[in-house]
Short mmCIF file of C-alpha atoms in Angstrom, two decimals:
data_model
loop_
_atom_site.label_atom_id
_atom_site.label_comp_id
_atom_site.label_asym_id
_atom_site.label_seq_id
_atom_site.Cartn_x
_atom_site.Cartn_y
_atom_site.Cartn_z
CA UNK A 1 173.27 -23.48 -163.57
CA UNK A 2 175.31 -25.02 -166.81
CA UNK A 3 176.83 -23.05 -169.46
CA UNK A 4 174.91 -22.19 -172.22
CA UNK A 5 175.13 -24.53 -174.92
CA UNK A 6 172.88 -25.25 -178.75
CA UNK A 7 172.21 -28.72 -177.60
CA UNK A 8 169.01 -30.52 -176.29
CA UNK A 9 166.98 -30.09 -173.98
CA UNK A 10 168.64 -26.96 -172.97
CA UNK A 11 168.97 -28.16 -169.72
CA UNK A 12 171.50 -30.85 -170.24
CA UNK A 13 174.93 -30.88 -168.16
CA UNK A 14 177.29 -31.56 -170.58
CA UNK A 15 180.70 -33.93 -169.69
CA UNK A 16 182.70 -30.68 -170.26
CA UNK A 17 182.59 -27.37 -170.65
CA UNK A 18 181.45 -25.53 -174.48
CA UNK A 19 183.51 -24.20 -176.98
CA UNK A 20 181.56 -23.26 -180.18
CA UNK A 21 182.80 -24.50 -183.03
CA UNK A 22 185.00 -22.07 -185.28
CA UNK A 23 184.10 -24.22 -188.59
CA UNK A 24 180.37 -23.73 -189.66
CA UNK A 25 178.26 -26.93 -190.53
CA UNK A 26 179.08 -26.84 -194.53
CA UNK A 27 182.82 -26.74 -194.47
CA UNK A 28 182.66 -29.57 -191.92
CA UNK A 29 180.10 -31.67 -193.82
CA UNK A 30 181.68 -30.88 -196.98
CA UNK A 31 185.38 -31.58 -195.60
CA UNK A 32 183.98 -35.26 -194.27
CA UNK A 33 182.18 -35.88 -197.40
CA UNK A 34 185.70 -35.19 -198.89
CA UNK A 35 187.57 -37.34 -196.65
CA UNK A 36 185.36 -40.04 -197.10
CA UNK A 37 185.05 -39.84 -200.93
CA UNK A 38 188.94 -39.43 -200.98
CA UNK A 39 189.02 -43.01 -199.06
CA UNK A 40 186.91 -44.60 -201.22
CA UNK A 41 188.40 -43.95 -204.38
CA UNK A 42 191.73 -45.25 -203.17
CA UNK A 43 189.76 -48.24 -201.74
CA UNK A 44 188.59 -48.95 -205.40
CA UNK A 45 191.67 -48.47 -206.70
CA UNK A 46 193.39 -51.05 -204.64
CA UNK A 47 190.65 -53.36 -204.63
CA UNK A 48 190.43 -53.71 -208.68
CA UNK A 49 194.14 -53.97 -208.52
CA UNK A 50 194.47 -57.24 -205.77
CA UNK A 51 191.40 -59.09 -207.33
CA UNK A 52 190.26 -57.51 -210.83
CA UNK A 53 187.75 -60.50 -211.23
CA UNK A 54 185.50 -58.89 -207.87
CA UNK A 55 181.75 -58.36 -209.52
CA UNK A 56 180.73 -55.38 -209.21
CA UNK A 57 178.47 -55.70 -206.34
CA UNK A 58 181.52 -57.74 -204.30
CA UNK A 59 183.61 -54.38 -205.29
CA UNK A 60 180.25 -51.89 -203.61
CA UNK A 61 180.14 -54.30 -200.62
CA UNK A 62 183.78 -54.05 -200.08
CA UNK A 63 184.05 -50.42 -200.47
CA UNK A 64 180.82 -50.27 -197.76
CA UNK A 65 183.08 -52.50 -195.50
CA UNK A 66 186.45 -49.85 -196.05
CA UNK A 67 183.39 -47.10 -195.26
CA UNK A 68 182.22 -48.74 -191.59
CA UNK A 69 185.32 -49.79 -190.70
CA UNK A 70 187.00 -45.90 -191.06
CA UNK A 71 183.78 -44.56 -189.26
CA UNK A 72 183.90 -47.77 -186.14
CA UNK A 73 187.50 -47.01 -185.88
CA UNK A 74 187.97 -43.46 -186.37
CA UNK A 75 185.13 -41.65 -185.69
CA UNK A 76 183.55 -44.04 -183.20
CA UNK A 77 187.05 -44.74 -181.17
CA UNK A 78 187.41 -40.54 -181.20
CA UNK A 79 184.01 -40.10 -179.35
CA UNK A 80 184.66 -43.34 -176.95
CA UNK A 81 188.36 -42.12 -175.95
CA UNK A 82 187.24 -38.43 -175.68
CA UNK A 83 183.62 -38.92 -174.26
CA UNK A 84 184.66 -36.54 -171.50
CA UNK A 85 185.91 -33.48 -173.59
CA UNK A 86 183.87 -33.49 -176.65
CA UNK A 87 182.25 -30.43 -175.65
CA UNK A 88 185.27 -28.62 -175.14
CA UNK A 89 187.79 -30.17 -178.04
CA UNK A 90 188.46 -27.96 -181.38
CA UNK A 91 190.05 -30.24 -183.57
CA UNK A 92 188.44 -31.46 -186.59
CA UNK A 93 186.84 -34.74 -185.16
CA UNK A 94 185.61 -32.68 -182.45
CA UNK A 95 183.93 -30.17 -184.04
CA UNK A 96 182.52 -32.55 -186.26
CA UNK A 97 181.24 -34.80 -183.13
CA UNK A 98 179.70 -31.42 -181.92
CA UNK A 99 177.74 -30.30 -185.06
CA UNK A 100 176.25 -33.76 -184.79
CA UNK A 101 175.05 -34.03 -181.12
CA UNK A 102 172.93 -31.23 -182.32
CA UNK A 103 170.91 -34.20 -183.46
CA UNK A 104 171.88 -36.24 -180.24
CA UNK A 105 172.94 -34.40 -177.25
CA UNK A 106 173.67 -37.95 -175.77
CA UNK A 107 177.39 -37.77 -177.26
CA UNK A 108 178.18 -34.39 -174.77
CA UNK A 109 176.64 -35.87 -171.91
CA UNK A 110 178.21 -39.09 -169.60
CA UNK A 111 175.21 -41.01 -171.44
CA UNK A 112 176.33 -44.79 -170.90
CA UNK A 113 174.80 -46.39 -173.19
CA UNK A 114 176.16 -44.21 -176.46
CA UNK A 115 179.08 -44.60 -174.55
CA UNK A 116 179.21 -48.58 -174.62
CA UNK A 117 177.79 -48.84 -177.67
CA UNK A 118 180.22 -46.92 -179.36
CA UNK A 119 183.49 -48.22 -177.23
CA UNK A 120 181.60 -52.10 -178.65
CA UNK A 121 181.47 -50.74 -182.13
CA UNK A 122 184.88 -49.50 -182.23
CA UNK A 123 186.73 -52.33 -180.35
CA UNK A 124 185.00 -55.04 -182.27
CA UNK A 125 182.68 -53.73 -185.58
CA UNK A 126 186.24 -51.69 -186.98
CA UNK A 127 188.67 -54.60 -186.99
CA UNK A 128 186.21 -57.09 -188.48
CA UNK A 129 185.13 -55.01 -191.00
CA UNK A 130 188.96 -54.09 -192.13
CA UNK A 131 188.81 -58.41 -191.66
CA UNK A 132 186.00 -58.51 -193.85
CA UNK A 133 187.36 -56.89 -196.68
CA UNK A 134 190.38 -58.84 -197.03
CA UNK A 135 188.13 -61.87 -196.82
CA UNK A 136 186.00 -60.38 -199.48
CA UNK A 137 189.46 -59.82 -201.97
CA UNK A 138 190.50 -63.14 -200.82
CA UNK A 139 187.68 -64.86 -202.06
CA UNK A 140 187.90 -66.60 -198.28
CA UNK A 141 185.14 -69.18 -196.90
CA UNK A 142 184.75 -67.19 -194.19
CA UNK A 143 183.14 -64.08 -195.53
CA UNK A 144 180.20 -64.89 -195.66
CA UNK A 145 180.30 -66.08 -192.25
CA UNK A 146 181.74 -62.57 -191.02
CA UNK A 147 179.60 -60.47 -193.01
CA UNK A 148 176.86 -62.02 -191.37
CA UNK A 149 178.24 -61.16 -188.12
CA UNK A 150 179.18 -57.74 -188.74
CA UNK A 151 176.01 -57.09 -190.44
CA UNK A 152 174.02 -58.16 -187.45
CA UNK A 153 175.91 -56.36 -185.07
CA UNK A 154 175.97 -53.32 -187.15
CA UNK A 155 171.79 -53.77 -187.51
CA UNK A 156 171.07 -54.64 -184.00
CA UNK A 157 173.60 -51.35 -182.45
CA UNK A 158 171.77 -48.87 -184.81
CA UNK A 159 168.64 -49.89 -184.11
CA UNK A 160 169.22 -50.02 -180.38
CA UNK A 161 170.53 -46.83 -180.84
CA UNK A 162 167.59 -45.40 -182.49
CA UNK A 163 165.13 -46.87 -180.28
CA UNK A 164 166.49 -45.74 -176.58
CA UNK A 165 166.55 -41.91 -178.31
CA UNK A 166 163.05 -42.45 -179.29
CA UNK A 167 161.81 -43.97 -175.97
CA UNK A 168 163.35 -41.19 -174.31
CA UNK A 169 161.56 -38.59 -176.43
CA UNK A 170 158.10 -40.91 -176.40
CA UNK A 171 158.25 -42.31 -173.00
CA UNK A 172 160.07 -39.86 -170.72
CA UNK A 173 159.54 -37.09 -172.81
CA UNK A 174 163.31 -35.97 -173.18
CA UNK A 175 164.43 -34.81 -176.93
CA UNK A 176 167.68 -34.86 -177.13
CA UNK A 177 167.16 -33.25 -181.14
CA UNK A 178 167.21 -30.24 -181.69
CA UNK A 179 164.02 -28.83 -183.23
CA UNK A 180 164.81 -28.22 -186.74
CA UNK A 181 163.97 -30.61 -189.17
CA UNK A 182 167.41 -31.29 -190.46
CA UNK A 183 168.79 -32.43 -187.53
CA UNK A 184 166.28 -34.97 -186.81
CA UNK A 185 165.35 -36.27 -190.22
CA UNK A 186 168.80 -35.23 -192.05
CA UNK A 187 171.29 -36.47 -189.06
CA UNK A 188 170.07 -38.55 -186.54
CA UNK A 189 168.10 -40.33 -189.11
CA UNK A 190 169.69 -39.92 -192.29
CA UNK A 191 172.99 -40.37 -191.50
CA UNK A 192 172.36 -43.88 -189.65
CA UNK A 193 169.70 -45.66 -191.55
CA UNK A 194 172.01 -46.79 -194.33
CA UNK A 195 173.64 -49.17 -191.18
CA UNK A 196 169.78 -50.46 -190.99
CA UNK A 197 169.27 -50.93 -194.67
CA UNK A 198 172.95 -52.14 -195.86
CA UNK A 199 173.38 -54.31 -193.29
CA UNK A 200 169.71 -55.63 -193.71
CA UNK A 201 170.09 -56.72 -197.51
CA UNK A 202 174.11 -58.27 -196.22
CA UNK A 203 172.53 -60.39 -194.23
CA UNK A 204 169.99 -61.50 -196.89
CA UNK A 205 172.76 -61.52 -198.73
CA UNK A 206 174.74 -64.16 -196.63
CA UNK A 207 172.23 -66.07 -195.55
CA UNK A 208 170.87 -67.37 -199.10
CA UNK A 209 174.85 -68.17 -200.36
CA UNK A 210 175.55 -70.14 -196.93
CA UNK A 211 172.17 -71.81 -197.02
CA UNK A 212 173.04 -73.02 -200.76
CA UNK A 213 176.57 -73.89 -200.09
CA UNK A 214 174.74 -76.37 -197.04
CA UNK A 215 171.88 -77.17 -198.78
CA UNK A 216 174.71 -78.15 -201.83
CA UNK A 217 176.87 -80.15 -199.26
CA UNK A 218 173.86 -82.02 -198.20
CA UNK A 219 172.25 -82.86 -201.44
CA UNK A 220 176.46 -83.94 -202.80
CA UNK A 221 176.48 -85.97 -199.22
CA UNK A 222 173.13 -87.69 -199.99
CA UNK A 223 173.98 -88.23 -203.52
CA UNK A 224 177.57 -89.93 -202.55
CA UNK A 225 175.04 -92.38 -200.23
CA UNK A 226 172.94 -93.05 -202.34
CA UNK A 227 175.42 -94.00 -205.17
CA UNK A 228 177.81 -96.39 -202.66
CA UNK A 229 174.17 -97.94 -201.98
CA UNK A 230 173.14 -98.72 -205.64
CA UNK A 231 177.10 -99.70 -205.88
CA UNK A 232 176.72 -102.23 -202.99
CA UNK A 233 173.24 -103.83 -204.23
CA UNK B 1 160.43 -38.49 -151.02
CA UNK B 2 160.52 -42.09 -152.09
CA UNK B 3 158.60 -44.66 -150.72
CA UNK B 4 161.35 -47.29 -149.15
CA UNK B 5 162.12 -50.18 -150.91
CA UNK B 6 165.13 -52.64 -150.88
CA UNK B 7 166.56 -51.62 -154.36
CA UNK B 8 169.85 -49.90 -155.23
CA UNK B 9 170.76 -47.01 -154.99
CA UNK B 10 168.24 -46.45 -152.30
CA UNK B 11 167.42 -43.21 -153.43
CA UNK B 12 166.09 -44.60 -156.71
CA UNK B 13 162.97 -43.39 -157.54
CA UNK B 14 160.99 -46.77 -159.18
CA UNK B 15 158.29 -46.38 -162.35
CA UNK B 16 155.59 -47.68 -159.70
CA UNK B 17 154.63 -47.93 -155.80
CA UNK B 18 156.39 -50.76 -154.10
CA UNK B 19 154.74 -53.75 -152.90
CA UNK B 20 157.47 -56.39 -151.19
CA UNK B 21 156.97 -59.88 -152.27
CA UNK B 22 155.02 -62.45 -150.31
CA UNK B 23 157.27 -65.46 -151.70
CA UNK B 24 160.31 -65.60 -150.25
CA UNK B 25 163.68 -66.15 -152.43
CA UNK B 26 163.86 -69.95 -152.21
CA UNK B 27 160.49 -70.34 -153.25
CA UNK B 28 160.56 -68.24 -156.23
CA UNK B 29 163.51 -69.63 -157.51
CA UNK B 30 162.43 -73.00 -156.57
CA UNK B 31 159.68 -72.84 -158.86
CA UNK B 32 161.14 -71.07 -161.15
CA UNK B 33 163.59 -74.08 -161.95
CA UNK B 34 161.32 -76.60 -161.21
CA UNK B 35 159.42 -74.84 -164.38
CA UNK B 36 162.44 -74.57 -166.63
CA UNK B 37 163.42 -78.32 -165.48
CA UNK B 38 159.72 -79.49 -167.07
CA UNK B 39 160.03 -77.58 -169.87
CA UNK B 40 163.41 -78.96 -170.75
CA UNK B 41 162.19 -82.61 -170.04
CA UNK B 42 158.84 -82.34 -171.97
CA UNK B 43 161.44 -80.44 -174.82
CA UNK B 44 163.90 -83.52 -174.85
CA UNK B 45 161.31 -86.24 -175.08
CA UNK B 46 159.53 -84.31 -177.98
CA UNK B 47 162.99 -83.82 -179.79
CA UNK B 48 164.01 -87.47 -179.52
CA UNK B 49 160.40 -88.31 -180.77
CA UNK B 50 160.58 -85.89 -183.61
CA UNK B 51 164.29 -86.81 -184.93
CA UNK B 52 166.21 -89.69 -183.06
CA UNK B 53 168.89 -89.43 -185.24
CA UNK B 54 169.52 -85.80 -183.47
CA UNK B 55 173.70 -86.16 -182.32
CA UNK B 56 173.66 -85.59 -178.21
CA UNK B 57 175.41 -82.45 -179.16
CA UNK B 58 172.40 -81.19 -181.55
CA UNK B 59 169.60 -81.87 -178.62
CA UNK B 60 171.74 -80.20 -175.50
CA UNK B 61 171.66 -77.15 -178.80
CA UNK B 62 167.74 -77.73 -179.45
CA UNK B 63 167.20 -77.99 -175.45
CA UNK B 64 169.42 -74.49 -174.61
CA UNK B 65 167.59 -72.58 -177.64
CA UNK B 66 163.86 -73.81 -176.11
CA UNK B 67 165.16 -72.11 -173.04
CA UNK B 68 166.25 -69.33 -174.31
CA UNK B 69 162.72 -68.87 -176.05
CA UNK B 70 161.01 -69.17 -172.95
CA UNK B 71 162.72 -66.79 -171.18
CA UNK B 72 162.62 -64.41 -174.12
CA UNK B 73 159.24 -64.73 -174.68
CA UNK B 74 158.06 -65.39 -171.28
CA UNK B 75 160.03 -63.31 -168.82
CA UNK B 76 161.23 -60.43 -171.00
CA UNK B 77 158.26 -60.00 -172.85
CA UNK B 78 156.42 -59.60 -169.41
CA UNK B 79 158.67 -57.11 -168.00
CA UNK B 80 158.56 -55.07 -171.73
CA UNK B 81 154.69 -54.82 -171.62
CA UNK B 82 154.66 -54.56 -167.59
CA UNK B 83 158.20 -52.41 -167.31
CA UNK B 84 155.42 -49.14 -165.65
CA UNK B 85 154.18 -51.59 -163.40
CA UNK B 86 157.00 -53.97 -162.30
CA UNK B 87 157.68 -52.89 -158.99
CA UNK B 88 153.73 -53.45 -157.84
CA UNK B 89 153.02 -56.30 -159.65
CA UNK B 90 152.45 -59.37 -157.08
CA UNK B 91 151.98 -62.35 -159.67
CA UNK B 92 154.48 -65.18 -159.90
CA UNK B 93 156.58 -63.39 -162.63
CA UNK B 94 156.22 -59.49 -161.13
CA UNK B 95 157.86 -61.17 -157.96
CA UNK B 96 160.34 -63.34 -159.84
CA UNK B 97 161.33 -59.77 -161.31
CA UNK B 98 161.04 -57.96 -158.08
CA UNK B 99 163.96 -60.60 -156.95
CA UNK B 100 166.09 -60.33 -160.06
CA UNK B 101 166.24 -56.45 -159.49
CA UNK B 102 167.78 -56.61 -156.25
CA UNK B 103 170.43 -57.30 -159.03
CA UNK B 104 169.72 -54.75 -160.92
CA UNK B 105 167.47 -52.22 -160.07
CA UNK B 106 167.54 -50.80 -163.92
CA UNK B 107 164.04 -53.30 -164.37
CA UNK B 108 162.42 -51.11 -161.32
CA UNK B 109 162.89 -47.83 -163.44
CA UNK B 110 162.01 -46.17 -166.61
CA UNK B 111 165.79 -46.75 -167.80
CA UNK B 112 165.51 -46.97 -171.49
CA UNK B 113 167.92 -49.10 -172.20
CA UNK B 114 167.09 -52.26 -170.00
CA UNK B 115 163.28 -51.89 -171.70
CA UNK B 116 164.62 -51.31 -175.21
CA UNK B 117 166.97 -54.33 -175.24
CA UNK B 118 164.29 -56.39 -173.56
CA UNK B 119 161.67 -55.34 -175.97
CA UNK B 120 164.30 -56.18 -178.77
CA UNK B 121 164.94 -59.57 -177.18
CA UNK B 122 161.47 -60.75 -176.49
CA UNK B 123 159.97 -59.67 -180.43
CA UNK B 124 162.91 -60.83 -182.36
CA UNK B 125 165.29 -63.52 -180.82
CA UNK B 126 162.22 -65.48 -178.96
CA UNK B 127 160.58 -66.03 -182.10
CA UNK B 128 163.63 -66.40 -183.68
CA UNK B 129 164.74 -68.92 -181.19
CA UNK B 130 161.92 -71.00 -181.85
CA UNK B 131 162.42 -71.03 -185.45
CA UNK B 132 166.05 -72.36 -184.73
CA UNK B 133 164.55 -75.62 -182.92
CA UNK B 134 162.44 -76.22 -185.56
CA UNK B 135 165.61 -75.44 -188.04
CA UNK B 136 167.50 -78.24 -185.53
CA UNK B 137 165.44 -80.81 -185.51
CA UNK B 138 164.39 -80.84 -189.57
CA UNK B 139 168.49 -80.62 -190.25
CA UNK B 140 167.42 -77.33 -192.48
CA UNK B 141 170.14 -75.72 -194.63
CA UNK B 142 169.57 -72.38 -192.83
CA UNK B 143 170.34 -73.85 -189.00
CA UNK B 144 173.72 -72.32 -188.79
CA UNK B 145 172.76 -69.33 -190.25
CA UNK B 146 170.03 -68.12 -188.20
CA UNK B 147 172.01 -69.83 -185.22
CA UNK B 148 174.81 -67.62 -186.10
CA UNK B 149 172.44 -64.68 -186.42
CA UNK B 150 170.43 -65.77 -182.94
CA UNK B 151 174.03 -66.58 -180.88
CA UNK B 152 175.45 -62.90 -182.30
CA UNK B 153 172.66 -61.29 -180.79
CA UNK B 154 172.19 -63.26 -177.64
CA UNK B 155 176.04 -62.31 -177.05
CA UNK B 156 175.84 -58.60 -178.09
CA UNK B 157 172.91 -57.81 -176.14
CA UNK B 158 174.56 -59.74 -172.86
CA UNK B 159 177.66 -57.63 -173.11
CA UNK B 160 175.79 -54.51 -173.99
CA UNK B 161 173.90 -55.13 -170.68
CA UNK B 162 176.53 -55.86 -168.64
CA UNK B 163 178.89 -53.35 -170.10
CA UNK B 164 176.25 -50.23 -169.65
CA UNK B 165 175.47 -51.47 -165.76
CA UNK B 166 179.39 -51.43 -165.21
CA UNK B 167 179.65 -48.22 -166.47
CA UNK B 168 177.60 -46.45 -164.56
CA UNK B 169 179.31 -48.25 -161.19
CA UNK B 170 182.94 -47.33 -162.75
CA UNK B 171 182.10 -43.90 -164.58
CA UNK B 172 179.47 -43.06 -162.43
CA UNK B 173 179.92 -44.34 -159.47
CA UNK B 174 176.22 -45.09 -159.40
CA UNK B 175 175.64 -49.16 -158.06
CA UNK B 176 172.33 -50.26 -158.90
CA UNK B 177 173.13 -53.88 -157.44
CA UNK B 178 172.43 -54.37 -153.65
CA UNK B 179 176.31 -54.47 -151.80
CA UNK B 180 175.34 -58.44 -150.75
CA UNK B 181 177.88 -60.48 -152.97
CA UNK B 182 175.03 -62.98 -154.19
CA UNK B 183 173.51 -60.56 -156.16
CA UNK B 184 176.02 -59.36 -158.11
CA UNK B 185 178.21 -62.66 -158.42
CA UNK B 186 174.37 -65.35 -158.20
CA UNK B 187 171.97 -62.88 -159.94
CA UNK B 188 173.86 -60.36 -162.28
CA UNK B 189 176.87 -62.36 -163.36
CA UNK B 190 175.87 -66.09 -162.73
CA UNK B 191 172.42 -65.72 -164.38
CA UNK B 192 173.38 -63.74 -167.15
CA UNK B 193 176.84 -65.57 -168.02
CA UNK B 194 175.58 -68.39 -170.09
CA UNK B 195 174.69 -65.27 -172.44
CA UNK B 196 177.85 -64.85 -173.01
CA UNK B 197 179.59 -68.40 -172.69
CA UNK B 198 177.19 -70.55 -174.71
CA UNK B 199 176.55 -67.98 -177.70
CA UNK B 200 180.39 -67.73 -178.51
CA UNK B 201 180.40 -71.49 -178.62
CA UNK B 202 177.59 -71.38 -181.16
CA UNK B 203 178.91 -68.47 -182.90
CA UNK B 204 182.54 -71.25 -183.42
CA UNK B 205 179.86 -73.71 -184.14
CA UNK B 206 178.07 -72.25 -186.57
CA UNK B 207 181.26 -70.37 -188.50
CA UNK B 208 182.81 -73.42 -188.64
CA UNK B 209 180.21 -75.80 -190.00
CA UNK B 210 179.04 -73.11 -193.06
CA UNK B 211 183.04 -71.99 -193.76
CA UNK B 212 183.32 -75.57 -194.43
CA UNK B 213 180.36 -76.05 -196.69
CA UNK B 214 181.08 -72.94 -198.71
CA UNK B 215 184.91 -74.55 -198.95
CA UNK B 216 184.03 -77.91 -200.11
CA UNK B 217 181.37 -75.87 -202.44
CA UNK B 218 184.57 -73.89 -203.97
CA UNK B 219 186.79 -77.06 -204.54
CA UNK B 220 183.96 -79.02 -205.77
CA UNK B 221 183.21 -76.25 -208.39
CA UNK B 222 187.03 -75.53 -209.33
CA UNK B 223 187.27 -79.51 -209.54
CA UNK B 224 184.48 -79.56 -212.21
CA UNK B 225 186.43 -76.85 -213.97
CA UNK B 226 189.45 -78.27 -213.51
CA UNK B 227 187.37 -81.69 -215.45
CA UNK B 228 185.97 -80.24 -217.70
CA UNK B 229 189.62 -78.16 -219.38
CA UNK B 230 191.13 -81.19 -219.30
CA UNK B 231 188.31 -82.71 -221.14
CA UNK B 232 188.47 -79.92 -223.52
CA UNK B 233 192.63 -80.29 -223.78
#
C-alpha cells in the first residue's frame, strides 16, 4: 500500500518516501520567478557591456540562451542527480521539483525516460547553451551553427516529452496530471511550450542566415569563375 | 497468465497474441539486405545520372540518407501504425520486427516511448531525409542545414533509445534483450550504431562547411568596408 501522496494517479509508487512541502505554491513560484528575473537582468547587464553593438533581438536570444542554460544545468541536473529522493528532499529545488510533478508525477517515480531525457538535457543542452552565448557576444561563425543544434535538441526533447505523457493518458489511459486545470494547462503545458515555440522560430532563424551565407559563397564562387573565364577568352 | 513467447523479460505481457515466425532468421535478414542492397544500387545509378559531378563523398552521403528514409518511412512507420498488432502480425515486415525484438522487446509492448520516438522518426526525419537527397544532389544552399538538423536528430533519438533501454537494465534491473550475446551486441548495438557514428560525422560535416561560409561572408563584408573607408579617406 504506498504512502499517501497529491500526485497522479493516486496509485503511483513514488522513488521515495513524501514529505509535503512547507513552502506553498506562490512563494515558490514567486521566489523562482525572482531568481530567474534576478539572472536575467545581470545577464543584460553584462551582455550590453562585452558587445554594446548586439541588436536587440541578438541581446533577447542571448538572454533566452543564459535562461535554458540555468534551467538544463540547474534545475534539470537537480532532478537527474536526485531522481531517487525528490519525494522526500526539502530544500528549495526540491520543493519546487515537487509542486511541479503535480503536473507530472513522472519526476517522483523511477520513470526512465524523464530520467534520460533530463540527465541528456543537462549533460549536453546546459553547456552548449552557456557555449552559445559567448558565441552570440563573440560575433563567432559558429553560432549559428550551434543555435541550430541546441534549438533542435531543445524542440525535439520537449516535444518527446509532451507526447509520451499524452500517449500515456490517450493510449494507456494513465494521467499523470493532476485534475485541475492549472496544472495541466498552466504547468505541464505552459511552462514548456516556450522550448517548442523559441526554439522553433531559432531554427528558422538559423537556417535562412546559413542558407544566405552558402547561397552568398556560391554565387561569389561562381562569379570568381566566371570572371577568370571572360579574363582567359 | 501470459501466453509464452521468446521475448524478454519472459514475463512481459505483449500489446497482442503471439504468433512465432515462419521465416527463420537467415532468411529474414537475407532479404532484408538483399532489399536495402537494390535500393542502394537503383539510388546510386539514379544519383550519378542526375548530377555526375556529385564528389564520391557527396553520393556515399546521398546513398546513407536514401537509407535512412527507407527505414524511417518503411520500417518505423509500420511498426507506429501496427505497434497494437506487432507481435501477431505474420507479413514480411511484422516478422522482420518480431526478430528485431528479441533485441528489444520494448516494440512487443505498449511502451510509450519506443512508439513515440518511432512515430517522431517516421513523420518528420523520413520525409525530411528525402528532402536532404534532393538538397544533395541539386547542391542547394540549405543541404547542410537541414543535414545538420536531420544528423542532430538521427543522433539524439539513437542515444535517447539506447540510453532509456540501459536504464531500465542498470536502474531497474529489468533486461528486455534476450541473454544470447547476438542480440544485444548484432541487433541492439550493431544495428543501431551507425545512428550514432555516421550522424556525428555529418553533424562535423555540416558545422564545418556553413561556419566557413558565414566566415568568408564576414571577411568579405568587413573587406568591402574596409574598401570603401579607404576610398572615402
Amino acid at each position: 500500500m504506498p504512502l499517501p501522496h497529491p500526485f497522479y494517479p493516486p496509485a503511483t509508487t513514488l522513488s521515495s518516501p513524501y514529505h509535503p512541502n512547507d513552502l506553498d505554491a506562490r512563494t515558490i513560484l514567486a521566489l523562482f520567478s525572482a531568481g530567474c528575473t534576478a539572472l536575467l537582468i545581470s545577464a543584460l547587464a553584462i551582455a550590453r557591456t562585452r558587445r554594446p553593438s548586439l541588436s536587440t533581438q541578438d541581446q533577447a536570444l542571448a538572454l533566452w540562451f543564459v535562461l535554458s542554460a540555468f534551467i538544463h544545468i540547474v534545475l534539470e541536473s537537480y532532478s537527474f542527480y536526485n531522481h531517487a529522493r525528490l519525494p522526500t528532499n526539502q530544500d528549495f529545488l526540491g520543493q519546487l521539483w515537487k509542486e511541479y510533478a503535480l503536473a507530472d508525477s513522472r519526476y517522483m517515480t523511477d520513470d526512465p525516460l524523464v530520467f534520460c531525457i533530463d540527465g541528456l538535457t543537462a549533460i549536453t543542452l546546459g553547456p552548449l547553451c552557456l557555449l552559445l552565448v559567448y558565441l552570440i557576444l563573440t560575433a563567432s561563425p559558429y553560432r549559428h551553427c550551434i543555435q541550430l543544434l541546441v534549438s533542435t535538441l531543445q524542440l525535439y526533447g520537449d516535444v518527446l516529452y509532451y507526447l509520451t505523457g499524452l500517449c500515456s493518458y490517450y493510449f494507456m489511459g494513465i494521467s499523470h496530471t493532476r485534475p485541475e486545470g492549472v496544472y495541466f494547462w498552466g504547468y505541464f503545458i505552459g511552462a514548456n511550450v516556450p522550448w517548442v515555440v523559441v526554439p522553433a522560430w531559432c531554427i528558422y532563424n538559423s537556417v535562412k542566415a546559413m542558407a544566405g551565407a552558402i547561397g552568398q559563397q556560391t554565387s561569389y564562387i561562381q562569379g570568381k569563375g566566371d570572371r577568370n573565364n571572360s579574363k582567359k577568352g
